[in-house]
Amino acid sequence: MLSEIDSYGERVKELGAKVVKYRKYGLSDNPFPPKAVVTDAVPNISETLSKFCWEIRNNEILDIHNKLIEPAYGNQQSTNIWLEGDIGVGKSSILIYMWKELEAHRSDVVTAYSELGTGFPHVFDRVVTHLGQPFFGELALKAAGRVVCENSKVFFEKKDDPTLKEIEADKTALKKYLSASPSKSNEEKKMLNTNQVANVFTTKLNELGVTTKLRDCVVEMLSDPFEGYNDLFRISGVTKRKALSELFRVLRYADFRMVYLFIDQLDFMWRNVYKKQQQDRMVSELRQFANDTLGYVSIAATTYPDLTPQFVSQYPQLITSLPITRTRIVHVLPLTSDQAKTMTKKYLETVKTSESVPGLYPFTEQSIEYVCEMKNGSTRDILVDLHDILDEAVKECVKTVDIDFVKKFYEVQAKPPPTKKAVKKITKARPKVKFEDIT
């Protein structure tokens, strides 16, 4: 209450101060999220992933690796999987975790992640944003460097030219030898005319089937990497699906072994947002995209258990390009009580102030089992409820969050809100306060 402080302004000044109310449990903060929604737009994605309990999803992660990552990498052939599970079980967390792990440990592949959103224009923008300007600047140099090596007679008089050898060893070394204006000085330094390289590069991209504005953007990056990158976002929405598939062709030409594309929230958008016309258009575009990137890209997409048979029966053209078979489905099941306990421990460990604080404390095993049962094993719902339960325990000053406390928490939650009649009755019962009493 405001009466406990001098003014609300004093409370505002305290914003950001270290939280101490969880110290009684040996915790520095409440580790559970008030909203357990994981997206690629979360600003502190690294912190979120640090709490991700991969141990309880090890089977699913290895299943995806064995069915998608490993065969596509080994054979350099496109494949696909469908990540199937009910809403809230953690499909997004699994995909984002694997995306970041592949990104951190493999420089010879590109892993792209995006929610489906409004469709391929959204996917294109998210992929370009995540890869970032430095990546695209280097990509243009790698691809153009290969062009220079493959057309060495155009640029060099001798096969053993030291500059050519350096570019062959490291394609990005091309950057040192690009010059906008030819001169005698540049000839002595073995400089290459940027416009000449750009013309030959453009011809090669045309041969690869890269003909949208993406081609011009990539070539522009040789002379102005920042403007070329910014121009990617100016590509018209109607061509962004084709531009995305062309980008992946450029990546393969630049010697990336495989591209993995994780398309998330297809199931959510399909069920909750898209109308029938949008659904039909998305199937057509997804099918066309899979065909255009055959040999370049391996795709993971999400689905609900009840949507999978719908895709199979109503959209045979989709499953021709992205097969839905027993070996292509990875099931993400609701958490068991043991998995819920393991996950809870992982979250608590991130904020424990002492190693002596026991594993699940202040929760008991029975309380976690009850929460898991109440939420039908939904990862998202369990985490949100644990956040609120821990806050309620602090407020009530309980020593241990046992099953009786959790049951009471859910009983209070289950009570219906007061009716209009009850609210009216309470209002009438309040004493009338005169203005002069307030002043």
mmCIF file of N, CA and C in Angstrom, residues 387-437:
data_model
loop_
_atom_site.group_PDB
_atom_site.id
_atom_site.type_symbol
_atom_site.label_atom_id
_atom_site.label_comp_id
_atom_site.label_asym_id
_atom_site.label_seq_id
_atom_site.Cartn_x
_atom_site.Cartn_y
_atom_site.Cartn_z
ATOM 1 N N HIS A 387 5.946 -20.300 -11.705
ATOM 2 C CA HIS A 387 6.268 -18.892 -11.442
ATOM 3 C C HIS A 387 5.281 -18.298 -10.447
ATOM 4 N N ASP A 388 3.992 -18.501 -10.711
ATOM 5 C CA ASP A 388 2.956 -17.899 -9.865
ATOM 6 C C ASP A 388 2.895 -18.564 -8.492
ATOM 7 N N ILE A 389 3.115 -19.869 -8.469
ATOM 8 C CA ILE A 389 3.093 -20.595 -7.190
ATOM 9 C C ILE A 389 4.237 -20.122 -6.288
ATOM 10 N N LEU A 390 5.427 -19.952 -6.880
ATOM 11 C CA LEU A 390 6.571 -19.487 -6.085
ATOM 12 C C LEU A 390 6.320 -18.078 -5.551
ATOM 13 N N ASP A 391 5.760 -17.220 -6.356
ATOM 14 C CA ASP A 391 5.440 -15.865 -5.891
ATOM 15 C C ASP A 391 4.405 -15.891 -4.771
ATOM 16 N N GLU A 392 3.420 -16.773 -4.908
ATOM 17 C CA GLU A 392 2.388 -16.892 -3.883
ATOM 18 C C GLU A 392 2.990 -17.434 -2.588
ATOM 19 N N ALA A 393 3.932 -18.368 -2.698
ATOM 20 C CA ALA A 393 4.587 -18.933 -1.517
ATOM 21 C C ALA A 393 5.376 -17.867 -0.765
ATOM 22 N N VAL A 394 6.044 -16.969 -1.510
ATOM 23 C CA VAL A 394 6.780 -15.868 -0.886
ATOM 24 C C VAL A 394 5.813 -14.948 -0.157
ATOM 25 N N LYS A 395 4.715 -14.668 -0.811
ATOM 26 C CA LYS A 395 3.707 -13.772 -0.234
ATOM 27 C C LYS A 395 3.112 -14.360 1.044
ATOM 28 N N GLU A 396 2.864 -15.679 1.035
ATOM 29 C CA GLU A 396 2.256 -16.341 2.189
ATOM 30 C C GLU A 396 3.286 -16.754 3.243
ATOM 31 N N CYS A 397 4.559 -16.556 2.933
ATOM 32 C CA CYS A 397 5.647 -16.878 3.879
ATOM 33 C C CYS A 397 5.652 -18.342 4.300
ATOM 34 N N VAL A 398 5.386 -19.246 3.356
ATOM 35 C CA VAL A 398 5.425 -20.664 3.683
ATOM 36 C C VAL A 398 6.866 -21.159 3.633
ATOM 37 N N LYS A 399 7.159 -22.152 4.439
ATOM 38 C CA LYS A 399 8.517 -22.674 4.496
ATOM 39 C C LYS A 399 8.807 -23.598 3.323
ATOM 40 N N THR A 400 7.806 -24.424 2.979
ATOM 41 C CA THR A 400 7.957 -25.384 1.888
ATOM 42 C C THR A 400 6.722 -25.351 1.003
ATOM 43 N N VAL A 401 6.951 -25.411 -0.280
ATOM 44 C CA VAL A 401 5.830 -25.470 -1.228
ATOM 45 C C VAL A 401 5.458 -26.936 -1.396
ATOM 46 N N ASP A 402 4.583 -27.406 -0.509
ATOM 47 C CA ASP A 402 4.198 -28.821 -0.562
ATOM 48 C C ASP A 402 2.906 -28.995 -1.359
ATOM 49 N N ILE A 403 2.437 -30.232 -1.425
ATOM 50 C CA ILE A 403 1.259 -30.533 -2.238
ATOM 51 C C ILE A 403 0.007 -29.854 -1.692
ATOM 52 N N ASP A 404 -0.081 -29.700 -0.378
ATOM 53 C CA ASP A 404 -1.252 -29.032 0.196
ATOM 54 C C ASP A 404 -1.307 -27.563 -0.227
ATOM 55 N N PHE A 405 -0.148 -26.907 -0.252
ATOM 56 C CA PHE A 405 -0.115 -25.509 -0.676
ATOM 57 C C PHE A 405 -0.513 -25.380 -2.146
ATOM 58 N N VAL A 406 -0.006 -26.306 -2.976
ATOM 59 C CA VAL A 406 -0.318 -26.263 -4.410
ATOM 60 C C VAL A 406 -1.796 -26.532 -4.655
ATOM 61 N N LYS A 407 -2.350 -27.486 -3.923
ATOM 62 C CA LYS A 407 -3.787 -27.763 -4.065
ATOM 63 C C LYS A 407 -4.618 -26.540 -3.704
ATOM 64 N N LYS A 408 -4.218 -25.871 -2.629
ATOM 65 C CA LYS A 408 -4.930 -24.662 -2.213
ATOM 66 C C LYS A 408 -4.814 -23.575 -3.292
ATOM 67 N N PHE A 409 -3.630 -23.488 -3.919
ATOM 68 C CA PHE A 409 -3.401 -22.510 -4.986
ATOM 69 C C PHE A 409 -4.386 -22.731 -6.132
ATOM 70 N N TYR A 410 -4.548 -23.980 -6.522
ATOM 71 C CA TYR A 410 -5.456 -24.283 -7.637
ATOM 72 C C TYR A 410 -6.927 -24.130 -7.230
ATOM 73 N N GLU A 411 -7.224 -24.387 -5.977
ATOM 74 C CA GLU A 411 -8.609 -24.206 -5.514
ATOM 75 C C GLU A 411 -9.020 -22.737 -5.600
ATOM 76 N N VAL A 412 -8.106 -21.850 -5.196
ATOM 77 C CA VAL A 412 -8.385 -20.417 -5.272
ATOM 78 C C VAL A 412 -8.525 -19.980 -6.723
ATOM 79 N N GLN A 413 -7.655 -20.511 -7.576
ATOM 80 C CA GLN A 413 -7.721 -20.174 -8.995
ATOM 81 C C GLN A 413 -9.029 -20.626 -9.628
ATOM 82 N N ALA A 414 -9.534 -21.760 -9.143
ATOM 83 C CA ALA A 414 -10.730 -22.341 -9.752
ATOM 84 C C ALA A 414 -12.010 -21.628 -9.348
ATOM 85 N N LYS A 415 -11.937 -20.799 -8.298
ATOM 86 C CA LYS A 415 -13.139 -20.090 -7.858
ATOM 87 C C LYS A 415 -13.585 -19.108 -8.930
ATOM 88 N N PRO A 416 -14.872 -19.091 -9.252
ATOM 89 C CA PRO A 416 -15.357 -18.177 -10.289
ATOM 90 C C PRO A 416 -15.290 -16.737 -9.814
ATOM 91 N N PRO A 417 -15.139 -15.793 -10.739
ATOM 92 C CA PRO A 417 -15.106 -14.367 -10.349
ATOM 93 C C PRO A 417 -16.455 -13.944 -9.799
ATOM 94 N N PRO A 418 -16.502 -12.904 -8.961
ATOM 95 C CA PRO A 418 -17.777 -12.464 -8.382
ATOM 96 C C PRO A 418 -18.742 -11.999 -9.467
ATOM 97 N N THR A 419 -20.025 -12.298 -9.278
ATOM 98 C CA THR A 419 -21.050 -11.893 -10.236
ATOM 99 C C THR A 419 -21.292 -10.395 -10.121
ATOM 100 N N LYS A 420 -21.968 -9.832 -11.118
ATOM 101 C CA LYS A 420 -22.305 -8.403 -11.096
ATOM 102 C C LYS A 420 -23.155 -8.067 -9.879
ATOM 103 N N LYS A 421 -24.037 -9.014 -9.530
ATOM 104 C CA LYS A 421 -24.917 -8.799 -8.388
ATOM 105 C C LYS A 421 -24.116 -8.698 -7.095
ATOM 106 N N ALA A 422 -23.098 -9.584 -6.965
ATOM 107 C CA ALA A 422 -22.267 -9.586 -5.756
ATOM 108 C C ALA A 422 -21.433 -8.314 -5.665
ATOM 109 N N VAL A 423 -20.899 -7.888 -6.805
ATOM 110 C CA VAL A 423 -20.089 -6.676 -6.830
ATOM 111 C C VAL A 423 -20.937 -5.467 -6.443
ATOM 112 N N LYS A 424 -22.174 -5.440 -6.958
ATOM 113 C CA LYS A 424 -23.093 -4.350 -6.660
ATOM 114 C C LYS A 424 -23.418 -4.300 -5.174
ATOM 115 N N LYS A 425 -23.572 -5.504 -4.586
ATOM 116 C CA LYS A 425 -23.889 -5.608 -3.165
ATOM 117 C C LYS A 425 -22.739 -5.086 -2.308
ATOM 118 N N ILE A 426 -21.520 -5.453 -2.713
ATOM 119 C CA ILE A 426 -20.331 -5.011 -1.976
ATOM 120 C C ILE A 426 -20.191 -3.498 -2.063
ATOM 121 N N THR A 427 -20.445 -2.962 -3.258
ATOM 122 C CA THR A 427 -20.331 -1.519 -3.474
ATOM 123 C C THR A 427 -21.315 -0.746 -2.604
ATOM 124 N N LYS A 428 -22.539 -1.275 -2.524
ATOM 125 C CA LYS A 428 -23.561 -0.626 -1.707
ATOM 126 C C LYS A 428 -23.190 -0.630 -0.231
ATOM 127 N N ALA A 429 -22.509 -1.692 0.190
ATOM 128 C CA ALA A 429 -22.162 -1.838 1.605
ATOM 129 C C ALA A 429 -21.038 -0.907 2.041
ATOM 130 N N ARG A 430 -20.287 -0.354 1.077
ATOM 131 C CA ARG A 430 -19.178 0.518 1.422
ATOM 132 C C ARG A 430 -19.699 1.852 1.946
ATOM 133 N N PRO A 431 -19.061 2.390 2.981
ATOM 134 C CA PRO A 431 -19.492 3.693 3.511
ATOM 135 C C PRO A 431 -19.197 4.809 2.511
ATOM 136 N N LYS A 432 -20.089 5.757 2.410
ATOM 137 C CA LYS A 432 -19.903 6.876 1.522
ATOM 138 C C LYS A 432 -18.862 7.832 2.105
ATOM 139 N N VAL A 433 -17.960 8.288 1.250
ATOM 140 C CA VAL A 433 -16.891 9.186 1.690
ATOM 141 C C VAL A 433 -17.097 10.548 1.058
ATOM 142 N N LYS A 434 -17.109 11.599 1.888
ATOM 143 C CA LYS A 434 -17.283 12.937 1.388
ATOM 144 C C LYS A 434 -15.959 13.490 0.884
ATOM 145 N N PHE A 435 -16.051 14.435 -0.053
ATOM 146 C CA PHE A 435 -14.859 15.029 -0.645
ATOM 147 C C PHE A 435 -13.990 15.714 0.413
ATOM 148 N N GLU A 436 -14.638 16.393 1.366
ATOM 149 C CA GLU A 436 -13.854 17.099 2.378
ATOM 150 C C GLU A 436 -13.097 16.140 3.286
ATOM 151 N N ASP A 437 -13.610 14.893 3.409
ATOM 152 C CA ASP A 437 -12.901 13.903 4.230
ATOM 153 C C ASP A 437 -11.565 13.508 3.567
#
